[in-house]
Tab-separated table of C-alpha atoms in Angstrom:
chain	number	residue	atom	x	y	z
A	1	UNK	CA	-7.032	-57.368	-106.405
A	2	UNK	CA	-9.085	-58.098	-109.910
A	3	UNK	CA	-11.738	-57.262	-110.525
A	4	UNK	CA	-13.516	-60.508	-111.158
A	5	UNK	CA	-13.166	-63.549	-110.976
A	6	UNK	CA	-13.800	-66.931	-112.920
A	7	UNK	CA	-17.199	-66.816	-112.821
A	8	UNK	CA	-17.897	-63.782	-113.620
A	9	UNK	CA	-18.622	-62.400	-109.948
A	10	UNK	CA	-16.794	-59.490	-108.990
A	11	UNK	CA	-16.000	-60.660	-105.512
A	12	UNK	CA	-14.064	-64.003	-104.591
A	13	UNK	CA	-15.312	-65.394	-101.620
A	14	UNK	CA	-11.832	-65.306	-100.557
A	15	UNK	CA	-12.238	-61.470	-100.903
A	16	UNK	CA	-15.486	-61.381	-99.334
A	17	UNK	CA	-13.991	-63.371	-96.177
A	18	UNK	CA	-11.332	-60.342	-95.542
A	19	UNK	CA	-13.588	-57.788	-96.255
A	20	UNK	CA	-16.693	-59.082	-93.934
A	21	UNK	CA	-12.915	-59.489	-91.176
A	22	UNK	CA	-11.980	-55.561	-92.179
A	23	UNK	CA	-15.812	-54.509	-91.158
A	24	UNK	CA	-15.193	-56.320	-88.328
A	25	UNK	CA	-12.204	-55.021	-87.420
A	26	UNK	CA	-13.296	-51.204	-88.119
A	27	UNK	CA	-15.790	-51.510	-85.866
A	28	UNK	CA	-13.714	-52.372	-82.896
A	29	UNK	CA	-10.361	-50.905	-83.507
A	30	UNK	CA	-11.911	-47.424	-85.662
A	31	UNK	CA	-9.882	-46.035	-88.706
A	32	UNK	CA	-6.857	-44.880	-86.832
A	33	UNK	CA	-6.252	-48.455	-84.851
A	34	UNK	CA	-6.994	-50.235	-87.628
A	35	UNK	CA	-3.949	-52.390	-88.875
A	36	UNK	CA	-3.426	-55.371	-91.305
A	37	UNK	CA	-2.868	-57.389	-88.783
A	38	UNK	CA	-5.688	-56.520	-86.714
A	39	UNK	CA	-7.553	-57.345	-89.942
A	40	UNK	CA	-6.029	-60.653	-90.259
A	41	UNK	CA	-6.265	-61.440	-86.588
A	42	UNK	CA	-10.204	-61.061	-87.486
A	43	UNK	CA	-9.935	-63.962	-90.193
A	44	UNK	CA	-10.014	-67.901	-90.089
A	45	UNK	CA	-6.399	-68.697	-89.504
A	46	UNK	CA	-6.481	-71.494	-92.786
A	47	UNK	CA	-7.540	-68.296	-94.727
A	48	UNK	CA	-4.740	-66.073	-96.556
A	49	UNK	CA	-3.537	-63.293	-94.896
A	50	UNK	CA	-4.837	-59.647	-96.360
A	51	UNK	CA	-1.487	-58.489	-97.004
A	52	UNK	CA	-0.914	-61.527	-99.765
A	53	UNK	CA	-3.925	-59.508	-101.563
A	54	UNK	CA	-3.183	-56.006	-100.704
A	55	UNK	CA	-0.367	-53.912	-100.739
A	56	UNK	CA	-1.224	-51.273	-97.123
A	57	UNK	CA	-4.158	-50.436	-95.247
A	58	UNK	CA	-5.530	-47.765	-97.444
A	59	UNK	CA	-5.287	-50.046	-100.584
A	60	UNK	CA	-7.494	-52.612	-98.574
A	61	UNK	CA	-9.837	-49.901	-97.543
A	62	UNK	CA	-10.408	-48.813	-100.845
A	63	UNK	CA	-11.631	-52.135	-101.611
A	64	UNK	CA	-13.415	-52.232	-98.773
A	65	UNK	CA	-15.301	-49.170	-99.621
A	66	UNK	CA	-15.943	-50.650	-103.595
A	67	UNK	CA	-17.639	-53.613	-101.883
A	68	UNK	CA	-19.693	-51.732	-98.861
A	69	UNK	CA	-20.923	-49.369	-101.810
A	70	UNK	CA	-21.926	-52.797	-104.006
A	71	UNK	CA	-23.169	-54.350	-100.723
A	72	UNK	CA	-25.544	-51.307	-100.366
A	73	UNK	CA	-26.811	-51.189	-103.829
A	74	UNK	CA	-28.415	-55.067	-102.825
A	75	UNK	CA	-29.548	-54.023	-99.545
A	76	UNK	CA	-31.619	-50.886	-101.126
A	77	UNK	CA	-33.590	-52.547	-103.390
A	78	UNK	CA	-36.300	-49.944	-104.510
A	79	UNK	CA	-38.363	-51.974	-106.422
A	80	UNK	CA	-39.761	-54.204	-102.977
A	81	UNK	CA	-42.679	-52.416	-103.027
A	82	UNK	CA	-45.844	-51.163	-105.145
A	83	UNK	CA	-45.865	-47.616	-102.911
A	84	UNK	CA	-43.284	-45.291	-103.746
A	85	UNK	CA	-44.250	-43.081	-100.444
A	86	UNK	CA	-43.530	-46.800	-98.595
A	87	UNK	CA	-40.332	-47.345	-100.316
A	88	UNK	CA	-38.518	-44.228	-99.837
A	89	UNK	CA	-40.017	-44.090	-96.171
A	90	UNK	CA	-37.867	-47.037	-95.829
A	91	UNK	CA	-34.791	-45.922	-97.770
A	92	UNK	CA	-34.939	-43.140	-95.424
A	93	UNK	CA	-35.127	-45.049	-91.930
A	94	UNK	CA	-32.136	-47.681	-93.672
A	95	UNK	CA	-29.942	-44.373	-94.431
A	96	UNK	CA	-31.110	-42.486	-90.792
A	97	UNK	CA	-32.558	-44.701	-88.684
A	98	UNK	CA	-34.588	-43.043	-86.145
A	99	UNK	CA	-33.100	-45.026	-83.270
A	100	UNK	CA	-29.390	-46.476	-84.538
A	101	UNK	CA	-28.267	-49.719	-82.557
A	102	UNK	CA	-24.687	-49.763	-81.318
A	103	UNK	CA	-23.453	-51.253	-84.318
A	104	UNK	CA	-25.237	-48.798	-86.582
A	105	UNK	CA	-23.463	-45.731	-84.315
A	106	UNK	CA	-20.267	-47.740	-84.636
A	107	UNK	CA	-20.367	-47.847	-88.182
A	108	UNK	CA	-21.252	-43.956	-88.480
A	109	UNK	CA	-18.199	-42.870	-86.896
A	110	UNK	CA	-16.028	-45.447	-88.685
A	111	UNK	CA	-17.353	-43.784	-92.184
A	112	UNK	CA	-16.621	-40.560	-91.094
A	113	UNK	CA	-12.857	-41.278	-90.227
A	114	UNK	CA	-12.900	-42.732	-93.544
A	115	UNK	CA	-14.697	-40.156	-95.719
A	116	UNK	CA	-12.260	-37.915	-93.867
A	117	UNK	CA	-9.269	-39.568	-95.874
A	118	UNK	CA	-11.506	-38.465	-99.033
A	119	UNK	CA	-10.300	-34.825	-98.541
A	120	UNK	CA	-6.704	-35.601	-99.355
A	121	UNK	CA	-6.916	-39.291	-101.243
A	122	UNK	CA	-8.326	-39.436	-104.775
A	123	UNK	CA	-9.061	-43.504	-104.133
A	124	UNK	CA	-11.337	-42.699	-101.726
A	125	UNK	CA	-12.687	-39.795	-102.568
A	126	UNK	CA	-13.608	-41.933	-105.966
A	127	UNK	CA	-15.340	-44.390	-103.137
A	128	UNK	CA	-17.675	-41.646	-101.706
A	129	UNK	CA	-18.272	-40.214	-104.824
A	130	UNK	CA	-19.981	-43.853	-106.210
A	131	UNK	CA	-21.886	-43.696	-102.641
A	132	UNK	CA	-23.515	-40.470	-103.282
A	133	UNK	CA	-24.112	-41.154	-106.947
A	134	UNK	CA	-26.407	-44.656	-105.916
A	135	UNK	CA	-28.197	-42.881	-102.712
A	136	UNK	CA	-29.267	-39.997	-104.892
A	137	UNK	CA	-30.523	-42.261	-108.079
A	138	UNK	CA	-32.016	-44.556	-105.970
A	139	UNK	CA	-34.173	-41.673	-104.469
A	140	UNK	CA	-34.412	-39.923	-107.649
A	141	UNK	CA	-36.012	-43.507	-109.047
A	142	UNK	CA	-38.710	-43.839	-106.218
A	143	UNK	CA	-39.671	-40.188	-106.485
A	144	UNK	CA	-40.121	-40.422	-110.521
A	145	UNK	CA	-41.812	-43.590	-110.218
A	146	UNK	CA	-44.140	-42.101	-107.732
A	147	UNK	CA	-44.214	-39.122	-110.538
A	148	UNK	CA	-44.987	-41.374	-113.020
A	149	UNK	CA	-48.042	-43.444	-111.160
A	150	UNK	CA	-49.709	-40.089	-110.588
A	151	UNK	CA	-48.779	-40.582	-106.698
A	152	UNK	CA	-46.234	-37.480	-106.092
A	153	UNK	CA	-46.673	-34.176	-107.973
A	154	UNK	CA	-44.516	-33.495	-110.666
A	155	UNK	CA	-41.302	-32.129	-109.001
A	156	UNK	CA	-37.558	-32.117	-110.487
A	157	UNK	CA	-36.921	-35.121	-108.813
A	158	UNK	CA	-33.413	-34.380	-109.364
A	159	UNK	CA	-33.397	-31.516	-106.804
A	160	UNK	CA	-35.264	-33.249	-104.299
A	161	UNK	CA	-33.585	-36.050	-103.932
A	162	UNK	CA	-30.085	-34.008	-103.384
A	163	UNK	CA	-31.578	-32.102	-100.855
A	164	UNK	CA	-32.930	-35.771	-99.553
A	165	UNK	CA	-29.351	-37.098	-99.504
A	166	UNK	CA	-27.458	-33.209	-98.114
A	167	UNK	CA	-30.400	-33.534	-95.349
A	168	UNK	CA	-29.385	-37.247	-94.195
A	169	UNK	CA	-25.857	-36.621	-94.733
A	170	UNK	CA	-25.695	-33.841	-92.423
A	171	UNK	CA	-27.787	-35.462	-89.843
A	172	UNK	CA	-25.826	-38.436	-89.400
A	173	UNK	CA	-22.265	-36.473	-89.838
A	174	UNK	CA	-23.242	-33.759	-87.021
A	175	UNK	CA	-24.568	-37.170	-84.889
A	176	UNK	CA	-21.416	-38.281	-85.277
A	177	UNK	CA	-19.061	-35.243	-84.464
A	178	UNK	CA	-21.251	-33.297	-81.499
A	179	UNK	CA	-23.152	-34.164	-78.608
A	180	UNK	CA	-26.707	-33.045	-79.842
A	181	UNK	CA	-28.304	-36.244	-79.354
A	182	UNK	CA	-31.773	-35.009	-80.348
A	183	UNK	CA	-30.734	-33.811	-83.520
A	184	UNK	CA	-32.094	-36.911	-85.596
A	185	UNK	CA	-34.651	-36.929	-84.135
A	186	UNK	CA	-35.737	-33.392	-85.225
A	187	UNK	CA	-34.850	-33.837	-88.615
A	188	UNK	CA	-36.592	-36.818	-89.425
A	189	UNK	CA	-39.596	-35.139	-88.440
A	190	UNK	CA	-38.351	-32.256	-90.465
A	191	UNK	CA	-37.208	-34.131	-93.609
A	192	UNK	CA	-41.003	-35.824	-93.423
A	193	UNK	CA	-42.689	-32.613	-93.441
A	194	UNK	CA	-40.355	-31.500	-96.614
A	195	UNK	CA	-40.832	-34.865	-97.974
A	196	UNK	CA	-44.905	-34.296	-97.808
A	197	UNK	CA	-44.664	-30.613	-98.903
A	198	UNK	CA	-42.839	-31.346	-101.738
A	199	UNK	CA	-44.342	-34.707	-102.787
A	200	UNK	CA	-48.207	-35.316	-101.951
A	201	UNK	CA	-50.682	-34.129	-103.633
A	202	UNK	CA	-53.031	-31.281	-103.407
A	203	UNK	CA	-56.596	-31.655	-104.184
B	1	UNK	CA	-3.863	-21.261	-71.692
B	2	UNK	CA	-5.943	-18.613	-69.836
B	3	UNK	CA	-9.227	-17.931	-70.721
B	4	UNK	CA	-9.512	-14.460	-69.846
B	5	UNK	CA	-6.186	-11.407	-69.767
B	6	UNK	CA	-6.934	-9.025	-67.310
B	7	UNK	CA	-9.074	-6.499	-69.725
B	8	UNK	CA	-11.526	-8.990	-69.283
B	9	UNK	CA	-11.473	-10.490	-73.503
B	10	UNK	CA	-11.541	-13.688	-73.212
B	11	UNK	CA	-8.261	-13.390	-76.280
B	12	UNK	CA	-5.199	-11.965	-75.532
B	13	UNK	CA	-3.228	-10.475	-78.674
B	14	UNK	CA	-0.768	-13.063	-78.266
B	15	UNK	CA	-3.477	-15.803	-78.270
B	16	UNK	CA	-4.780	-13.926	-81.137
B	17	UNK	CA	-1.624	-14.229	-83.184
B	18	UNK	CA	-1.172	-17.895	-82.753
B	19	UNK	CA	-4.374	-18.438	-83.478
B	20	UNK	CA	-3.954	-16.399	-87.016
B	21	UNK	CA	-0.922	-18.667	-87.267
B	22	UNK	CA	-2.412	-21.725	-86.779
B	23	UNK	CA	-5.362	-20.634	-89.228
B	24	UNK	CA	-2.494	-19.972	-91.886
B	25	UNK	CA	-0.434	-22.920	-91.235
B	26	UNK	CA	-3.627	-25.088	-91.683
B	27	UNK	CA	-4.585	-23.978	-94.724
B	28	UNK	CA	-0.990	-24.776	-96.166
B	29	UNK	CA	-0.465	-28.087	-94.394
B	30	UNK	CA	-3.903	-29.445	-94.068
B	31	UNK	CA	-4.256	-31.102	-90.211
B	32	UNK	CA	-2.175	-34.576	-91.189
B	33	UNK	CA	0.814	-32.495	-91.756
B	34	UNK	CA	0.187	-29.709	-89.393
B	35	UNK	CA	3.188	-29.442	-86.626
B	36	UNK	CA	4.048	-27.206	-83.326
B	37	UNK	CA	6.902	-26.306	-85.611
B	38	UNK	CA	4.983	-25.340	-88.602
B	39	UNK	CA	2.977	-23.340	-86.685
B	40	UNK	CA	6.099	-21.509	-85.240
B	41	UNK	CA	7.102	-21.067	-88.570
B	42	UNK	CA	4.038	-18.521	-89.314
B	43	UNK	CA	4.629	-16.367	-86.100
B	44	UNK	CA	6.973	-13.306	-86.293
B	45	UNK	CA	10.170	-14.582	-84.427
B	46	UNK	CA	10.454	-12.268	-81.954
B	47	UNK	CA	6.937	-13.490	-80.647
B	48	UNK	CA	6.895	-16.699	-78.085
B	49	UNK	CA	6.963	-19.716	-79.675
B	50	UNK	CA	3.182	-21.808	-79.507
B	51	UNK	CA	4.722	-24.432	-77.190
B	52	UNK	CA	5.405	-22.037	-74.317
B	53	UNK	CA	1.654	-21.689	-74.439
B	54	UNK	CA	0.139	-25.379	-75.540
B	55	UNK	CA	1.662	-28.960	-74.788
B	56	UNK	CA	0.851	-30.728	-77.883
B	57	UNK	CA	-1.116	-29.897	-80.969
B	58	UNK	CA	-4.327	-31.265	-80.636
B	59	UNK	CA	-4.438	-29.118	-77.624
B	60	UNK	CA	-3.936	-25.900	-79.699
B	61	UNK	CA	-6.408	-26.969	-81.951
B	62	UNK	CA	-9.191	-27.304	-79.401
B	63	UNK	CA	-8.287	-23.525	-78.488
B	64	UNK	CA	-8.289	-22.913	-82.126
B	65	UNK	CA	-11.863	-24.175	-82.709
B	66	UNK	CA	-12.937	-22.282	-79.845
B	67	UNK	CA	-11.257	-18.690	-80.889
B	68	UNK	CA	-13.015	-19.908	-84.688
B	69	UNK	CA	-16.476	-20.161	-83.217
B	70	UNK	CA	-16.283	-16.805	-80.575
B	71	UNK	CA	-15.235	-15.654	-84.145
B	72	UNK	CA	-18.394	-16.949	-85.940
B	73	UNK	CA	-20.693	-15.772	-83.622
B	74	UNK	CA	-19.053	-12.579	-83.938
B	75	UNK	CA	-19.359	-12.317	-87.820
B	76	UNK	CA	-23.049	-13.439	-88.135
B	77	UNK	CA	-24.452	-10.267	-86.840
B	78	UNK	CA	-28.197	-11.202	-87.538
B	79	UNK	CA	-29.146	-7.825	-85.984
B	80	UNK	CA	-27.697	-5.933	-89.339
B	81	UNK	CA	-30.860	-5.812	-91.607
B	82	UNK	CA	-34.732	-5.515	-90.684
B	83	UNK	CA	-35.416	-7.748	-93.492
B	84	UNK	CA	-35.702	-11.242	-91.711
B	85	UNK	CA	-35.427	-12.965	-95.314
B	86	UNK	CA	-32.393	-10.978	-96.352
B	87	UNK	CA	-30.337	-11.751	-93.261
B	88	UNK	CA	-31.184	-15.215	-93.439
B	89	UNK	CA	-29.865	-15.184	-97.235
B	90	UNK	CA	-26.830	-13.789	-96.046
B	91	UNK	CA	-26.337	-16.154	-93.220
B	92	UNK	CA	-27.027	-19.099	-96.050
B	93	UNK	CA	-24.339	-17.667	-98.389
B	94	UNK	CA	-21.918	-17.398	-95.506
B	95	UNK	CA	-22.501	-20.807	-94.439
B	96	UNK	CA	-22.679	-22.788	-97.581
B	97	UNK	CA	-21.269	-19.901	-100.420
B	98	UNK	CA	-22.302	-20.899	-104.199
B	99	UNK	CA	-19.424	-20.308	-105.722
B	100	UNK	CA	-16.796	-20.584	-102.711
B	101	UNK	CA	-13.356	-19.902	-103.522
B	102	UNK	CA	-10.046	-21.038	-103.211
B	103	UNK	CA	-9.375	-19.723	-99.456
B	104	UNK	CA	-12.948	-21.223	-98.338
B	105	UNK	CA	-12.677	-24.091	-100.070
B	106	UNK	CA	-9.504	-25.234	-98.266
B	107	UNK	CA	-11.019	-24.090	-95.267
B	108	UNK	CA	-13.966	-26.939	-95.094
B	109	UNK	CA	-11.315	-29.255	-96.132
B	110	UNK	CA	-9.657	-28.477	-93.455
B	111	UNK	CA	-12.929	-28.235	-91.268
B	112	UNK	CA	-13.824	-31.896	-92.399
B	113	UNK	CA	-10.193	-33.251	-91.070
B	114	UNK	CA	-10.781	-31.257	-87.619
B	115	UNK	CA	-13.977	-32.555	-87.631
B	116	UNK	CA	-13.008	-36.103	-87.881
B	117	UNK	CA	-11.137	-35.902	-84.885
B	118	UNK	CA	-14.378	-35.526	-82.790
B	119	UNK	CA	-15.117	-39.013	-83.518
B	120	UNK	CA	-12.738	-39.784	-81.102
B	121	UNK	CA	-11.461	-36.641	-78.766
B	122	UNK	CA	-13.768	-35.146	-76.608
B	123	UNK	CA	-12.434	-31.542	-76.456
B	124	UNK	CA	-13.064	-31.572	-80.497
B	125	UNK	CA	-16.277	-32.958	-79.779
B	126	UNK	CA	-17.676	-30.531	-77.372
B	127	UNK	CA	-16.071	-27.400	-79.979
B	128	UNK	CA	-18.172	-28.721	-82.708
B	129	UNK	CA	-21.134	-28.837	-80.413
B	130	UNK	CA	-20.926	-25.122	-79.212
B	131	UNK	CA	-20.482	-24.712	-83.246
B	132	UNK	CA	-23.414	-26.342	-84.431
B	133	UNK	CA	-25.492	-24.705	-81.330
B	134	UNK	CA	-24.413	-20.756	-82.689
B	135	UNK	CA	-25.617	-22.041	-86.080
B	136	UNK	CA	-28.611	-23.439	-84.776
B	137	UNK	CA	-29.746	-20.892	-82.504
B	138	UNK	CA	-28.596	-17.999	-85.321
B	139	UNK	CA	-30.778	-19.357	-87.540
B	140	UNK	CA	-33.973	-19.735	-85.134
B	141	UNK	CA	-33.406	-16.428	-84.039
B	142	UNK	CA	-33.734	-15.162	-87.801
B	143	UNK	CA	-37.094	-16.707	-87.885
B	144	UNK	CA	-38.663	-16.213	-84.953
B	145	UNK	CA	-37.766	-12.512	-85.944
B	146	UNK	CA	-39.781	-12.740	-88.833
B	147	UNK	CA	-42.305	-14.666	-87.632
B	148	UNK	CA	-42.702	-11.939	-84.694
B	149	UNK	CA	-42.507	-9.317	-87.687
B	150	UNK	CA	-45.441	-10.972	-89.305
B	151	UNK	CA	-43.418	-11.530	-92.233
B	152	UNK	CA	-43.183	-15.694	-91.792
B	153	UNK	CA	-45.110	-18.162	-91.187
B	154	UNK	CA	-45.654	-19.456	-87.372
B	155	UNK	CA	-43.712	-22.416	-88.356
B	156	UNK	CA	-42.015	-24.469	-85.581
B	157	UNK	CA	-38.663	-22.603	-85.898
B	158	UNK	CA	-36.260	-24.742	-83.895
B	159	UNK	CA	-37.195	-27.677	-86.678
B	160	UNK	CA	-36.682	-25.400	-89.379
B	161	UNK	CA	-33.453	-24.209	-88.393
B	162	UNK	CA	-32.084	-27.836	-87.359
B	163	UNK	CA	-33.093	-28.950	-91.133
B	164	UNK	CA	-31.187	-25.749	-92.826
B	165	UNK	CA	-28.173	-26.688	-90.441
B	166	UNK	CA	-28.414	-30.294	-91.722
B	167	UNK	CA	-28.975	-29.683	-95.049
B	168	UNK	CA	-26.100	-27.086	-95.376
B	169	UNK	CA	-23.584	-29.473	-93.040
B	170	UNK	CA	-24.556	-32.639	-95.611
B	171	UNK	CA	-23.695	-30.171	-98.415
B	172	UNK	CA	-20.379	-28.762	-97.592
B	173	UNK	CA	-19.208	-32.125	-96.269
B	174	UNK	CA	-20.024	-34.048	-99.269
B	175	UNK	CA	-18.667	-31.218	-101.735
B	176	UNK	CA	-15.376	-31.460	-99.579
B	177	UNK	CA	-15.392	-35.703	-99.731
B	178	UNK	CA	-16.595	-36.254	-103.513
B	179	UNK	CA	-16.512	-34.678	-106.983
B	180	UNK	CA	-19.544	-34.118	-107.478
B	181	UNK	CA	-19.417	-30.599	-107.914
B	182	UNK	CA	-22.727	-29.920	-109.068
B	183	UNK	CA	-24.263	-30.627	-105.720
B	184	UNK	CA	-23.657	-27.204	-103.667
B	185	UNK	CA	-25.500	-25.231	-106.859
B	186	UNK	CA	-28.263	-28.122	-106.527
B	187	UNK	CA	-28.604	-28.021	-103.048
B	188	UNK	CA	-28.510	-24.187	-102.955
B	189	UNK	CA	-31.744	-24.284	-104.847
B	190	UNK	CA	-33.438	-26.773	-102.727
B	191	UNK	CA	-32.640	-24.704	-99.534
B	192	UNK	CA	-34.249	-21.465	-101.111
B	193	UNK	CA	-37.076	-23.905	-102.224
B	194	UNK	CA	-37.596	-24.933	-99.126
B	195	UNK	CA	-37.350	-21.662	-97.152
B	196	UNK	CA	-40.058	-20.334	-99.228
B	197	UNK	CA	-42.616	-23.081	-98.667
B	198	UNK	CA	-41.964	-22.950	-95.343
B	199	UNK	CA	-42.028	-19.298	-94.312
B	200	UNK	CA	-43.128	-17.466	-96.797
B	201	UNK	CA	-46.956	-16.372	-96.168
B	202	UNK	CA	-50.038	-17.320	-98.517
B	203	UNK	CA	-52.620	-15.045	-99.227
């Protein structure tokens, strides 16, 4: 697959088409039924088949990982709003929803099978590694603009936003592996208390 | 596989050396390439062979999880100090070790690919469950101790405990799937952060 294409986009819309079919796909067949012809089967049948652009499976999901990652940088746009507090409030229900859909639970377990594969393969583990690196600056941005307008006290915003992102990650991880269906619940209200200890202001 | 030999431990010694087996054989193979036969290959050979005792391997895993966790429960003595803070320090550095080494290190690797599997397998799902629960309740024990002590705060224990589980899950489960290997120190900071605004008593 390149990397761009003629204009300077790094997606084809051809490439878009099979990876919008893969999330599809994912969702109803998981990681381990997931083939490339279940992937195709998911596709307009005018469109070329995945394997023409990929070589296996893994090599698609790779991609398909580079794009949900580039996909999610768009989505969390941190600059939507004038109140920091505001914006990472809603950073925080995107990432951990207080009450996930069926599709949202869906796509939790599906990442987990994959960020499994990240123990053992360097491609993906690359993948997961990008993920982490944008959820943590885009936190660490809202808290040090908040630091900067005087709103939030002057923390290492650094720190915080880890312990943001380890926090969430957890949460949604133990969701997805055990049957402790209140957990999220709990730590939301948790992670808001942390959030206001660490952040507001003290007269 | 019976649950109880007639001493009345729930383990019998040739459990127990299967199990030991299967710990060893995991930590060389990692689950992918974990077999019946690899397994075998760790016992003594004059001991019975893991498939007189399980059908399949998944099956020996479940019993595996469950020795691991009557294990846990057995190392995290919280009764051993009368400091509240130290022996939740030492429960922290068990769970989420700052510098872990080589032996640990493949163990959450291997605890992520286990883990995986309760995505989809029930008997995986409900060991994880009974594992998080021991953490959980561990923890809350630790500080309701204290705050019975007078030494904490009388801080709603069950949500502290559920974030420190999080937190510490999200930490070892992103060290294990990235390379960002800055995160456990960063996150080990946060916790201690944390713990001390939240229990630690103001004049």
């Amino acid at each position: 697959m390149t990397s761009s294409d003629s204009s300077g986009e790094k997606w084809t819309s051809a490439e878009e088409e099979i990876m919008r079919a893969t999330y599809r796909a994912l969702l109803s067949h998981g990681y381990a039924n997931l083939s490339m012809s279940r992937i195709a089967e998911e596709l307009d049948k005018s469109k070329a088949a995945p394997y023409y652009y990929y070589d296996s499976k893994d090599e698609l999901l790779v991609s398909f990982l580079d794009y949900s990652v580039d996909q999610f940088e768009e989505t969390i746009d941190t600059r939507e709003s004038d109140d920091p507090k505001e914006t990472l409030d809603r950073v925080i229900e995107k990432l951990l929803p207080l009450q996930p859909d069926e599709t949202e639970q869906q796509l939790q377990t599906v990442l987990v099978e994959l960020r499994a594969q990240a123990v053992t393969n360097g491609a993906f583990r690359e993948q997961f590694t990008r993920l982490d690196e944008k959820i943590v600056t885009a936190i660490h941005e809202i808290i040090q603009q908040g630091i900067d307008d005087g709103v939030f006290r002057d923390v290492d915003s650094t720190r915080v936003a880890e312990h943001i992102l380890a926090t969430i990650t957890g949460t949604r991880y133990c969701h997805a592996t055990t049957n402790r269906e209140t957990a999220i619940a709990v730590t939301r209200v948790s992670l808001s208390s942390y959030i206001d200890s660490e952040l507001r202001k003290r007269p």
